Short mmCIF file of C-alpha atoms in Angstrom, two decimals:
data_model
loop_
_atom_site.label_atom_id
_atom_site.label_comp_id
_atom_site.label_asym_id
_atom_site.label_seq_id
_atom_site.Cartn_x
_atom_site.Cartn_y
_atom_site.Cartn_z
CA UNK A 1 0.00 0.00 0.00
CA UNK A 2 1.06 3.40 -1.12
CA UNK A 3 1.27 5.87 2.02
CA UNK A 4 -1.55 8.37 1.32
CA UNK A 5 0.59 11.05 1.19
CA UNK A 6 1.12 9.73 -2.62
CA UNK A 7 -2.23 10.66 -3.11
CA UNK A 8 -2.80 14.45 -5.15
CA UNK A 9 -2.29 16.98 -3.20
CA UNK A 10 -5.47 18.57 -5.69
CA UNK A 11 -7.54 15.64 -4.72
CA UNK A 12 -6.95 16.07 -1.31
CA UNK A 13 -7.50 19.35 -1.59
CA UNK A 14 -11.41 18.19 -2.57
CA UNK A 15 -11.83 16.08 0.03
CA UNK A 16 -11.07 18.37 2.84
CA UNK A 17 -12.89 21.04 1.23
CA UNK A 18 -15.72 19.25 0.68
CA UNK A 19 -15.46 17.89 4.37
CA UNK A 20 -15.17 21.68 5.76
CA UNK A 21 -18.08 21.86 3.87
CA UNK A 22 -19.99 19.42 6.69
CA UNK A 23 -19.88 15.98 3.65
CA UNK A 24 -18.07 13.21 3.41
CA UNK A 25 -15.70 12.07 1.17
CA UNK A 26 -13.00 9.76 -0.30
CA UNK A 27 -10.87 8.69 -3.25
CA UNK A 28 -12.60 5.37 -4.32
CA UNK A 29 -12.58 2.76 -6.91
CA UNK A 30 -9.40 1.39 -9.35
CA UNK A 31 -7.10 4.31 -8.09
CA UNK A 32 -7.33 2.61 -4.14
CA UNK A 33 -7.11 -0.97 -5.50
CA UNK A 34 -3.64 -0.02 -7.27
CA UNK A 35 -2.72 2.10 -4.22
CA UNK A 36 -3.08 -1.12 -2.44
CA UNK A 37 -1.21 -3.05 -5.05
CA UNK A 38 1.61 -0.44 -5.25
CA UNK A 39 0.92 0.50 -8.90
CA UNK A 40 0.66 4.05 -9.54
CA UNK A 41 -3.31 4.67 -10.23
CA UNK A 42 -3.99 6.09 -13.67
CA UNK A 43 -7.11 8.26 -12.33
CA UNK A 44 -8.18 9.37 -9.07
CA UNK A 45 -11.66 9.34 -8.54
CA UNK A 46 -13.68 10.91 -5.51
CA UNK A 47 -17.38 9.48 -4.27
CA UNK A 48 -19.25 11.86 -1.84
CA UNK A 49 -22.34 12.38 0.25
CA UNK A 50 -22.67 16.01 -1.54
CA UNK A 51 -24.80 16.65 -4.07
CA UNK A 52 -23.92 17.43 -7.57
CA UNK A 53 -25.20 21.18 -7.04
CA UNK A 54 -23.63 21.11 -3.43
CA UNK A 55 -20.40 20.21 -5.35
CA UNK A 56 -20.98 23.22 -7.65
CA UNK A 57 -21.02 25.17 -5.32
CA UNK A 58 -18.54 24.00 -2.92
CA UNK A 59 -15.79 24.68 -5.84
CA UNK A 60 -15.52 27.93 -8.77
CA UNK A 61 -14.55 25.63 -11.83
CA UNK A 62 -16.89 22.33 -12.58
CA UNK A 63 -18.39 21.16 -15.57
CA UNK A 64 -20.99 18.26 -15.47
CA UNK A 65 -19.69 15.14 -16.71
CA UNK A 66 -22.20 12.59 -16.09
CA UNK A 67 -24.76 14.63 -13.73
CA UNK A 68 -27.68 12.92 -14.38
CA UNK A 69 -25.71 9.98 -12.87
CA UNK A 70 -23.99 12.59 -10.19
CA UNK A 71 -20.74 13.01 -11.59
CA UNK A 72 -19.46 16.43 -11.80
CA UNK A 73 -15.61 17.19 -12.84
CA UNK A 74 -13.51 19.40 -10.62
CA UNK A 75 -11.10 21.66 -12.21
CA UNK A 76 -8.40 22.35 -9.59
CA UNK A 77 -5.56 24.40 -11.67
CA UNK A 78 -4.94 22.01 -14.91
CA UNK A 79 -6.13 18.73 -13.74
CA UNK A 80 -9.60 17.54 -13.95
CA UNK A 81 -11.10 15.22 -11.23
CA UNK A 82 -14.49 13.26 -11.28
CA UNK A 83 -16.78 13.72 -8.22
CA UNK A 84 -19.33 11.31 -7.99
CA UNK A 85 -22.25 11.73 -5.25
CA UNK A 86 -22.72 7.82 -3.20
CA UNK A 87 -25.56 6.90 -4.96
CA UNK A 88 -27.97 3.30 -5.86
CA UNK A 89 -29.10 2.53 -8.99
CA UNK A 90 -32.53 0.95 -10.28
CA UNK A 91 -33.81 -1.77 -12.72
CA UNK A 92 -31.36 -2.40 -15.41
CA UNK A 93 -32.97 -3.41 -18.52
CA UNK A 94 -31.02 -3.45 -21.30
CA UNK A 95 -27.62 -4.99 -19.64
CA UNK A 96 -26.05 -1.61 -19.94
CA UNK A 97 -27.27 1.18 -17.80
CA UNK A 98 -29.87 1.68 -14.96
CA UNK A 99 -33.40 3.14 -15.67
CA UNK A 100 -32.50 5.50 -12.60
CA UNK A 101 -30.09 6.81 -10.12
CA UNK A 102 -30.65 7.42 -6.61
CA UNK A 103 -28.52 9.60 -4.26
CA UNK A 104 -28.08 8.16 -0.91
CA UNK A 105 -25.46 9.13 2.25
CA UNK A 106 -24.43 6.20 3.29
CA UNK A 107 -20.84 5.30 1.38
CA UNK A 108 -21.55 1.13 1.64
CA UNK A 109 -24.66 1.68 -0.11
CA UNK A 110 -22.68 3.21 -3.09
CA UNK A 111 -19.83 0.67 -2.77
CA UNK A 112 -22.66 -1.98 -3.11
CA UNK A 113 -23.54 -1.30 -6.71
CA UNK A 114 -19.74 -1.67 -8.00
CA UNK A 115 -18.69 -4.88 -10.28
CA UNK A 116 -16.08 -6.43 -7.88
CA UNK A 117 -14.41 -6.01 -4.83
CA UNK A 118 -11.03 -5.40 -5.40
CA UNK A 119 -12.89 -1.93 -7.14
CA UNK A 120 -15.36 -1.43 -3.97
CA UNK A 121 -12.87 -0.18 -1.53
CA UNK A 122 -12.97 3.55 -0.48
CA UNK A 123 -10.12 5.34 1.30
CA UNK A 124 -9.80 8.21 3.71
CA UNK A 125 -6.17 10.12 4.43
CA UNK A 126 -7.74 10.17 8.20
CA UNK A 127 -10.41 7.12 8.16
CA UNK A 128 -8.49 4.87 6.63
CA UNK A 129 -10.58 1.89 4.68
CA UNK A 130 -14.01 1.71 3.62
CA UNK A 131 -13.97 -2.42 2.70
CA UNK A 132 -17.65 -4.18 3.10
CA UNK A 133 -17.13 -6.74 0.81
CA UNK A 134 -13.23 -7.47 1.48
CA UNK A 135 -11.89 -6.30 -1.51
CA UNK A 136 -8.48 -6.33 0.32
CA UNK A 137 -8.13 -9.47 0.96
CA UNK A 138 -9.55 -10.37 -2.26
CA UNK A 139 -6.37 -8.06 -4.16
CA UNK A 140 -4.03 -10.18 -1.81
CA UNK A 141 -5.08 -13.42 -2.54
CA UNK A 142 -5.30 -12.06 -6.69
CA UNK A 143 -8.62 -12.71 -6.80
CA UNK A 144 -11.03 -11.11 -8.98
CA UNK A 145 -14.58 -11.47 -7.24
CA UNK A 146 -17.80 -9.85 -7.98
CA UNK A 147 -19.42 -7.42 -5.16
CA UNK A 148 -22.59 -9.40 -4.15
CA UNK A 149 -24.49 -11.84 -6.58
CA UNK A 150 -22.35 -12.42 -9.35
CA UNK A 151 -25.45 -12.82 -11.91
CA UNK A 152 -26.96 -9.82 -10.78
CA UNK A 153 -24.06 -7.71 -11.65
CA UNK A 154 -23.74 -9.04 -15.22
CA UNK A 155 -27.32 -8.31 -15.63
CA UNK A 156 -27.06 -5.19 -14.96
CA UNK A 157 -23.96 -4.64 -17.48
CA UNK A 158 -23.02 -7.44 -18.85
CA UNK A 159 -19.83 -5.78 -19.84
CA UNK A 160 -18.42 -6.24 -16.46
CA UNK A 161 -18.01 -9.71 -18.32
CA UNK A 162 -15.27 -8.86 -20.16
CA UNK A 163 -14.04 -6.35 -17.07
CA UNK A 164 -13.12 -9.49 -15.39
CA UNK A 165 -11.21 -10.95 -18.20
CA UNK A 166 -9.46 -8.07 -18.70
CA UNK A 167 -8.50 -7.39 -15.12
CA UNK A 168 -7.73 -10.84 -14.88
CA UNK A 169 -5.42 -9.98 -17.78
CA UNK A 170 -4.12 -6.82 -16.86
CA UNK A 171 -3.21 -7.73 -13.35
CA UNK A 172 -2.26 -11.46 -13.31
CA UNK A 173 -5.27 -12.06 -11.04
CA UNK A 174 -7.74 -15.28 -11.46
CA UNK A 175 -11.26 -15.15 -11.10
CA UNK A 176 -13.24 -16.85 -8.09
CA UNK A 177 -15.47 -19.72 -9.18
CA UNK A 178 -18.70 -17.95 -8.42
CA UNK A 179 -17.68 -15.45 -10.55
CA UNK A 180 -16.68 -17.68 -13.91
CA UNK A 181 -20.37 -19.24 -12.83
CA UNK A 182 -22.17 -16.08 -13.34
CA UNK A 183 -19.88 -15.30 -16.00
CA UNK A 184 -21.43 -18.38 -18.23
CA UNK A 185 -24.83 -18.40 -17.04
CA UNK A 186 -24.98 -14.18 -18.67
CA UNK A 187 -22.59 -14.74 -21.37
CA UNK A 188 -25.94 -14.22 -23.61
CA UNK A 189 -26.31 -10.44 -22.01
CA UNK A 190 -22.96 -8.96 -24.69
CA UNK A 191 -25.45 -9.65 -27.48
CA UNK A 192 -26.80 -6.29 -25.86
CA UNK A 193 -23.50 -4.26 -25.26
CA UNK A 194 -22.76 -2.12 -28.27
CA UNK A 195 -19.43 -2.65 -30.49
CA UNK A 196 -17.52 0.26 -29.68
CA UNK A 197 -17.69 -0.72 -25.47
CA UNK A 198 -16.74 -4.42 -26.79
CA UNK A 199 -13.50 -3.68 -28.88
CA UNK A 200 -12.50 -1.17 -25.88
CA UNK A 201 -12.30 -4.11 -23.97
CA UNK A 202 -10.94 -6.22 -26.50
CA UNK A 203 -7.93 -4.15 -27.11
CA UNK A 204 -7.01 -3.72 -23.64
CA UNK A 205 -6.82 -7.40 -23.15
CA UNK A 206 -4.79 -7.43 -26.75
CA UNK A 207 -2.39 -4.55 -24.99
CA UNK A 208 -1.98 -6.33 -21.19
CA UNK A 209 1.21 -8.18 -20.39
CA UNK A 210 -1.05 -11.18 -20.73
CA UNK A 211 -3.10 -11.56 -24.25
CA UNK A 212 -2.96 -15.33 -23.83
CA UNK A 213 -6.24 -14.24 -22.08
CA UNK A 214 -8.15 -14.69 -25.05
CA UNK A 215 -7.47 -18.20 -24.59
CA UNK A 216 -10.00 -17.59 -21.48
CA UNK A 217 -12.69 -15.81 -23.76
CA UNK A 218 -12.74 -18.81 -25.56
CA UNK A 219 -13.31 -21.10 -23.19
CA UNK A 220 -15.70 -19.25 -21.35
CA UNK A 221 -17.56 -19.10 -24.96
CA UNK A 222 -16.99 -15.31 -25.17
CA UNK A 223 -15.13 -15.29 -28.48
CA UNK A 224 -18.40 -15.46 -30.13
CA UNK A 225 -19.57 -11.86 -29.37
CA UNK A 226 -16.39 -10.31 -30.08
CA UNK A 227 -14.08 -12.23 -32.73
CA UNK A 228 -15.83 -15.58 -33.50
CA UNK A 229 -13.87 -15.87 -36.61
CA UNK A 230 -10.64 -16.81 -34.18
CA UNK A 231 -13.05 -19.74 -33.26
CA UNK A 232 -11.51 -21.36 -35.69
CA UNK A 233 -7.93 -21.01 -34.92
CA UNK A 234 -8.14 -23.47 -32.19
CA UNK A 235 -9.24 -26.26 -34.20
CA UNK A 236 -7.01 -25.77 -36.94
CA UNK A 237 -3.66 -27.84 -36.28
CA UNK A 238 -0.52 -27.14 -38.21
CA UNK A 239 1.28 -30.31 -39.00
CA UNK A 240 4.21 -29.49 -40.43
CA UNK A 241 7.87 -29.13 -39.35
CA UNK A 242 8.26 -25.58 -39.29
CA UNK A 243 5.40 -25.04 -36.53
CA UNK A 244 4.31 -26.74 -32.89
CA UNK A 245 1.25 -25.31 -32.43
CA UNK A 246 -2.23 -24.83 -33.53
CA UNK A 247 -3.25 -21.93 -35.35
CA UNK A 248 -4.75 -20.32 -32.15
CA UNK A 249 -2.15 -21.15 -29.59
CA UNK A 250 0.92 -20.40 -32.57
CA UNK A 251 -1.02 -16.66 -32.99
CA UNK A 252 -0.88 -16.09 -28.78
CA UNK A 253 2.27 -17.20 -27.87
CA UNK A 254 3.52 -14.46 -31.14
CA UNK A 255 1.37 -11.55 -29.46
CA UNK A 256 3.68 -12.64 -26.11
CA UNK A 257 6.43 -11.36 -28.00
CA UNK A 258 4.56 -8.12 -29.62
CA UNK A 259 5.48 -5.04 -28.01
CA UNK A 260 2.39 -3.09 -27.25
CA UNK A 261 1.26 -0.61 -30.35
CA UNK A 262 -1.77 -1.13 -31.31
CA UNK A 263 -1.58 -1.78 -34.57
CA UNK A 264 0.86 -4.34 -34.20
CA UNK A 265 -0.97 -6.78 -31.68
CA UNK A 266 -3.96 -6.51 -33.72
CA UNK A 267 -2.00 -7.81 -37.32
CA UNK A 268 -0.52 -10.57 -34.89
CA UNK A 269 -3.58 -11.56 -33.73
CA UNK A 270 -5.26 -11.48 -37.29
CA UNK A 271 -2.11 -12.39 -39.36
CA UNK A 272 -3.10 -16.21 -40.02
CA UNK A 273 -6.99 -15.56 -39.55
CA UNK A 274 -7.27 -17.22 -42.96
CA UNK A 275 -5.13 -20.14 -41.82
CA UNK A 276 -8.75 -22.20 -40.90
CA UNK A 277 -10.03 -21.42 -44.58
CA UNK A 278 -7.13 -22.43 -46.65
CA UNK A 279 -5.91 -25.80 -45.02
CA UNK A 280 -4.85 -28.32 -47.08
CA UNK A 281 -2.95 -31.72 -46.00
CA UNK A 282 -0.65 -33.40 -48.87
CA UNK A 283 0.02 -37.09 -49.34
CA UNK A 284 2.70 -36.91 -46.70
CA UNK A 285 0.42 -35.84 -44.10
CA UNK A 286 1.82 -32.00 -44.12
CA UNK A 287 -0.74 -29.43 -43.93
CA UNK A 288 -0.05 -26.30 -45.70
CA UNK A 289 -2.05 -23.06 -45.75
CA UNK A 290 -1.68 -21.57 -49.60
CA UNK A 291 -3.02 -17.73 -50.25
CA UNK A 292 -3.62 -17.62 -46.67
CA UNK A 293 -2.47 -14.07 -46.10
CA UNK A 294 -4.77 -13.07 -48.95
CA UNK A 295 -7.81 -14.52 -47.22
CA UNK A 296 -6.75 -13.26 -43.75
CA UNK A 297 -6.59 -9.45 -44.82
CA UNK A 298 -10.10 -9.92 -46.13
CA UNK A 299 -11.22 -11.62 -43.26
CA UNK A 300 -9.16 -9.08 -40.99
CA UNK A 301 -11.09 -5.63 -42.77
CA UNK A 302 -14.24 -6.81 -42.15
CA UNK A 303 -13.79 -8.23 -38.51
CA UNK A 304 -12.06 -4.71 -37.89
CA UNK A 305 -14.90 -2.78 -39.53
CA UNK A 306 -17.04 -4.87 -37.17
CA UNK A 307 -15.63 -3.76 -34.11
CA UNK A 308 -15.65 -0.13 -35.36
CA UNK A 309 -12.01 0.35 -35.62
CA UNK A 310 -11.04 3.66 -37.18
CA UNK A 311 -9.86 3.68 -41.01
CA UNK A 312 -6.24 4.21 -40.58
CA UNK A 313 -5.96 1.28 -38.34
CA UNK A 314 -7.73 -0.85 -40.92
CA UNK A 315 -5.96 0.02 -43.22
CA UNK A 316 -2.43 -0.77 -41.62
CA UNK A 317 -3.33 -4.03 -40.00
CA UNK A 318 -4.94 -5.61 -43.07
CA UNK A 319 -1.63 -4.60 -45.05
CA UNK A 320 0.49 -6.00 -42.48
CA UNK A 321 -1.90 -9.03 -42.62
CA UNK A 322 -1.86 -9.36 -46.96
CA UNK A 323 2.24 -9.15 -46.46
CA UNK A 324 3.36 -10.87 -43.70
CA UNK A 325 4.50 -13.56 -44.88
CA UNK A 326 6.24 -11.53 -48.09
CA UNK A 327 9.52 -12.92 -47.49
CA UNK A 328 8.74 -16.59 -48.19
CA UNK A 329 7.39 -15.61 -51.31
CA UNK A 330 10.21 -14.52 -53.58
CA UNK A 331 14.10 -14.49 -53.80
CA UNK A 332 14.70 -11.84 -51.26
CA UNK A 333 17.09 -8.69 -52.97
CA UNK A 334 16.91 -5.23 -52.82
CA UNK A 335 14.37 -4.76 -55.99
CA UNK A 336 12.25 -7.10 -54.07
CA UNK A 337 12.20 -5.31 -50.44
CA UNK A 338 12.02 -1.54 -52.65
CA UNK A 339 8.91 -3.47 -54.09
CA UNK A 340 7.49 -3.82 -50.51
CA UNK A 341 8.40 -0.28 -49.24
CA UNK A 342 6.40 1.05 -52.10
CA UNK A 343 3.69 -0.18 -50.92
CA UNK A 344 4.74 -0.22 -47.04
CA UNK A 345 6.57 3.13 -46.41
CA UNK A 346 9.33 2.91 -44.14
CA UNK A 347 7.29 2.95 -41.05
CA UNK A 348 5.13 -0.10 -41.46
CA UNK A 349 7.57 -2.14 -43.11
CA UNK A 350 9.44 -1.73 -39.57
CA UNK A 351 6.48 -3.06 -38.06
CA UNK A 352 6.67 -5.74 -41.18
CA UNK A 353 9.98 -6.89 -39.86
CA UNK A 354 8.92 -7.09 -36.37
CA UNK A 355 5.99 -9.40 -37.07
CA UNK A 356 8.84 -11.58 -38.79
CA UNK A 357 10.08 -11.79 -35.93
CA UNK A 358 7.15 -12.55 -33.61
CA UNK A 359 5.95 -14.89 -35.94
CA UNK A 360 9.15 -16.95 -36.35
CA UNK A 361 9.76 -16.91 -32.29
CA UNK A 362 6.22 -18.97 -32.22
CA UNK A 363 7.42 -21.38 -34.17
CA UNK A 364 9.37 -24.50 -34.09
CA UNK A 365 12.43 -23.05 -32.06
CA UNK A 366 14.78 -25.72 -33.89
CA UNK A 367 14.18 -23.46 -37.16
CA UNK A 368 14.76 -19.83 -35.57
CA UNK A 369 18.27 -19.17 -36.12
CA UNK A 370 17.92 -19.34 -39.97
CA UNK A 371 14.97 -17.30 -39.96
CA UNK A 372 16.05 -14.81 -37.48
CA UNK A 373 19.33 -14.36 -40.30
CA UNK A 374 16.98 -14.14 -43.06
CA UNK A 375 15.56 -11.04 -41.04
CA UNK A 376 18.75 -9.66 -40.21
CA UNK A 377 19.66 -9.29 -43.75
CA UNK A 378 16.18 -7.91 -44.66
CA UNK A 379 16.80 -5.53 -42.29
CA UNK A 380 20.30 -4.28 -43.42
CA UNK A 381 19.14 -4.65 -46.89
CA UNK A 382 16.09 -1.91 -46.20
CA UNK A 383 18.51 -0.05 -43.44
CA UNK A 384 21.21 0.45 -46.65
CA UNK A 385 18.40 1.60 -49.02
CA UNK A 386 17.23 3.91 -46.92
CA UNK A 387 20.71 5.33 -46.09
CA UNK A 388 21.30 5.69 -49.14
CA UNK A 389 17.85 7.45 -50.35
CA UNK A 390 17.72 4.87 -52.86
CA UNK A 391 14.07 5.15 -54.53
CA UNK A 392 11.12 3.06 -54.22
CA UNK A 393 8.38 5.20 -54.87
CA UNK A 394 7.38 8.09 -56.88
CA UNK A 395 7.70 10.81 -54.33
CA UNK A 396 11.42 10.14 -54.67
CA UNK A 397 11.53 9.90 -58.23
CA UNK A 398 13.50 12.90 -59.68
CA UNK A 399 11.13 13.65 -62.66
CA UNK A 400 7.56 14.30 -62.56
CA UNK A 401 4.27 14.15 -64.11
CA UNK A 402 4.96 17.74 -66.00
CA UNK A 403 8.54 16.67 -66.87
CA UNK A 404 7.42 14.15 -69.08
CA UNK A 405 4.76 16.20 -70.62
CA UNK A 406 7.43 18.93 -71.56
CA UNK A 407 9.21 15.66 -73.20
CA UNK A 408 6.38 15.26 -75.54
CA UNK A 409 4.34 12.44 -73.28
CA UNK A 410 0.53 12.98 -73.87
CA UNK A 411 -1.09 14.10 -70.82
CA UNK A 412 -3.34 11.39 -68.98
CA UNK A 413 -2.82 7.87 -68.37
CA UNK A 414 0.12 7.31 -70.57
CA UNK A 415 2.25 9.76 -68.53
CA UNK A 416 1.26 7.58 -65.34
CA UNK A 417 2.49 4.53 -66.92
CA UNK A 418 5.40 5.92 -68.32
CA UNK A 419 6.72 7.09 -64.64
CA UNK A 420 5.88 3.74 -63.24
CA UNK A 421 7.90 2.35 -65.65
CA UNK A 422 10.80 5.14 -64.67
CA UNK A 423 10.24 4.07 -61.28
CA UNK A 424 10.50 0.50 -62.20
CA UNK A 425 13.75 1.36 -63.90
CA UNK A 426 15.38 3.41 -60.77
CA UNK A 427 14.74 0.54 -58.15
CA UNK A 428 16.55 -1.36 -60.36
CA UNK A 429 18.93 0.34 -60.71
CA UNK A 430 19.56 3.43 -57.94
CA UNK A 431 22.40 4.85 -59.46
CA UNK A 432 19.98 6.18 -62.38
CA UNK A 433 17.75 8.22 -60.37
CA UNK A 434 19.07 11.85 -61.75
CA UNK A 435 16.96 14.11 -63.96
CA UNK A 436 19.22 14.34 -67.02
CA UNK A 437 19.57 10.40 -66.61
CA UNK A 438 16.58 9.91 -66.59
CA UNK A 439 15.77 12.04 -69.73
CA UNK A 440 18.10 11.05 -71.54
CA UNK A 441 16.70 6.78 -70.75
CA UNK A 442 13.06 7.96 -72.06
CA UNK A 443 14.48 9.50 -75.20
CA UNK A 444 16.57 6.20 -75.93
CA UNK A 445 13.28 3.99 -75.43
CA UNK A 446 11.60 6.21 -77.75
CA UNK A 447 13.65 5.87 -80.22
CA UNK A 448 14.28 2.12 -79.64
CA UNK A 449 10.10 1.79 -80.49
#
């Protein structure tokens, strides 16, 4: 446990002025659970018996958040606190938000309502703990554990189903029996929860130190309401010598090695989606997977589009997906890796490389070495192009569009084709890329037709 004195002096600051004020009131929630862990809490969050308009009064600069729910933010010089009055809620009926709020003064009533223990704790700088459902002992023992009736929490937002998973991945924690049991009896209720709350949830178990997790969602059936085409992946073996798992556990143990961008967990996770569609076993017994990377980046846009993943994202991971296996496909040279850059940029062909790497890592460990020197090379190869501002696309070209029209090229498609074919010409061969060279080559090839 953190000593409280590690708690903002601005938040403090709210409590006692809210106390001088004649109400109660503590930091509550995820910040004391990580207090009590010793992890440093992302938010700090303050419950109280005041009002929301007794809180807007209390302090000069507040804006309402969430009032009808009682939350009003604090502005206390640059940083913004929420300030929630204790409060009960009523019927839930669509597994997402209460059909009303009630303000109460008694804190345990408020603390009652939360999704699990380790979350209802309250803390005072003077009072100390406010713990009614031993959240403390639950955090000790690493115990995710749902505050009352596990069922009835679910039901009321069934996205506190996915919470637990991705606490339990975030923190290294397990989940209590009871918990898992209400978990599969409400499973049902995320046919309710929208996308966008879903993939939130998603990705944060994708980011966590621990996105073997989703080996959890799927047995506890939960794949189905947020990537059911992964399904798949765990009956899908891969016999063949280069590979020791299934498709599933082969994609996991290469997000293990993923460092944590977004972008890049999401084209590891996807990157042999189309594995389960494109199986095939040859007279040997060997199964191999052909167009594969084709199929997954299909597969990959429209599970992406499904869980309302922003356009540029989209767009990167079902690239990385179409490519990542590029350099199994041809001889690898420099014409061949300008080739991918063209259609890459730098940037994401970095991220290219690094899924190599993953991907190879989850392997068959007897065959890393000579893939992790295939990668090497790769990467001097692109590290010398780029030191050398060798061009791969027409950006770097050194003539353009109105060059070649001043040459005599007709305007319009031709003069497109005509650069591609300059640009064709310079990857080949780097040394070439100079205006007056490159004049002079299209006057030869006219005159050669």
């Amino acid at each position: 446990m953190k000593d409280y004195r590690e708690i903002p002096q601005d938040a403090l600051y709210i409590i006692d002025t809210l106390e001088q004020h004649g109400f109660e009131a503590y930091v509550v929630g995820g910040c004391v659970r990580d207090m009590i862990m010793g992890r440093t809490p992302n938010d700090w969050d303050i419950t109280t018996s005041a009002k929301p308009e007794d809180v807007k009064s209390v302090f000069k600069r507040t804006y309402d958040t969430g009032i009808q729910h009682g939350t009003v933010t604090v502005i206390v010089d640059t940083e913004h606190y929420e300030v929630t009055t204790y409060r009960i809620e009523g019927e839930y009926k669509d597994s997402r938000r209460p059909e009303s709020v009630s303000f109460v003064e008694d804190i345990t009533l408020d603390l009652s309502r939360r999704d699990f223990t380790m979350n209802a704790i309250a803390y005072h700088p003077v009072r100390g703990f406010i713990d009614p459902y031993n959240g403390q002992k639950h955090i000790k023992e690493e115990c995710i554990k749902s505050v009352r009736d596990a069922k009835e929490r679910f039901t009321e937002d069934a996205l506190r189903i996915l919470r637990a998973v991705r606490f339990a991945a975030q923190l290294g924690f397990k989940i209590s029996d009871n918990t898992i049991e209400g978990i599969k009896a409400c499973k049902h209720l995320l046919a309710n929860i929208s996308k966008e709350r879903i993939r939130d949830e998603f990705i944060k178990i994708c980011m966590s130190d621990s996105p073997e997790a989703i080996n959890m969602l799927y047995e506890l059936g939960l794949l189905e309401y947020i990537l059911p085409e992964f399904i798949k992946a765990y009956e899908t073996p891969q016999n063949h010598p280069h590979h020791i798992y299934n498709v599933a556990q082969h994609t996991l143990a290469a997000m293990k090695h993923t460092p944590k961008d977004e972008v890049l967990r999401l084209a590891v996770l996807l990157h042999d989606i189309g594995k389960p569609l494109t199986r095939t076993t040859d007279a040997k017994g060997i199964d191999h997977f052909y167009n594969h990377p084709e199929k997954g980046a299909d597969i990959a846009k429209r599970v992406l589009k499904d869980l309302r993943l922003d356009n540029q994202t989209i767009k990167e991971v079902t690239l990385l997906v179409s490519l990542h296996d590029y350099h199994l496909r041809k001889k690898i040279n420099k014409f061949y890796i300008k080739q991918i850059l063209k259609v890459t940029g730098e940037e994401l062909f970095d991220k290219l490389l690094i899924i190599n790497e993953v991907d190879a890592k989850a392997q068959n460990p007897d065959k890393y070495l000579e893939k992790e020197k295939m990668i090497q090379i790769i990467r001097e190869m692109k590290e010398e192009i780029v030191a050398n501002e060798e061009c791969y696309n027409l950006k770097m070209l050194k003539v353009n569009g109105g060059d070649l029209i001043k040459m005599g090229i007709t305007p319009g498609k031709a003069v497109g084709e005509k650069l591609e074919e300059l640009l064709t010409y310079v990857m080949k061969h780097p040394e070439a890329n100079d205006k007056a060279t490159l004049e002079k080559h299209i006057q030869e090839s006219a005159q050669a037709i």
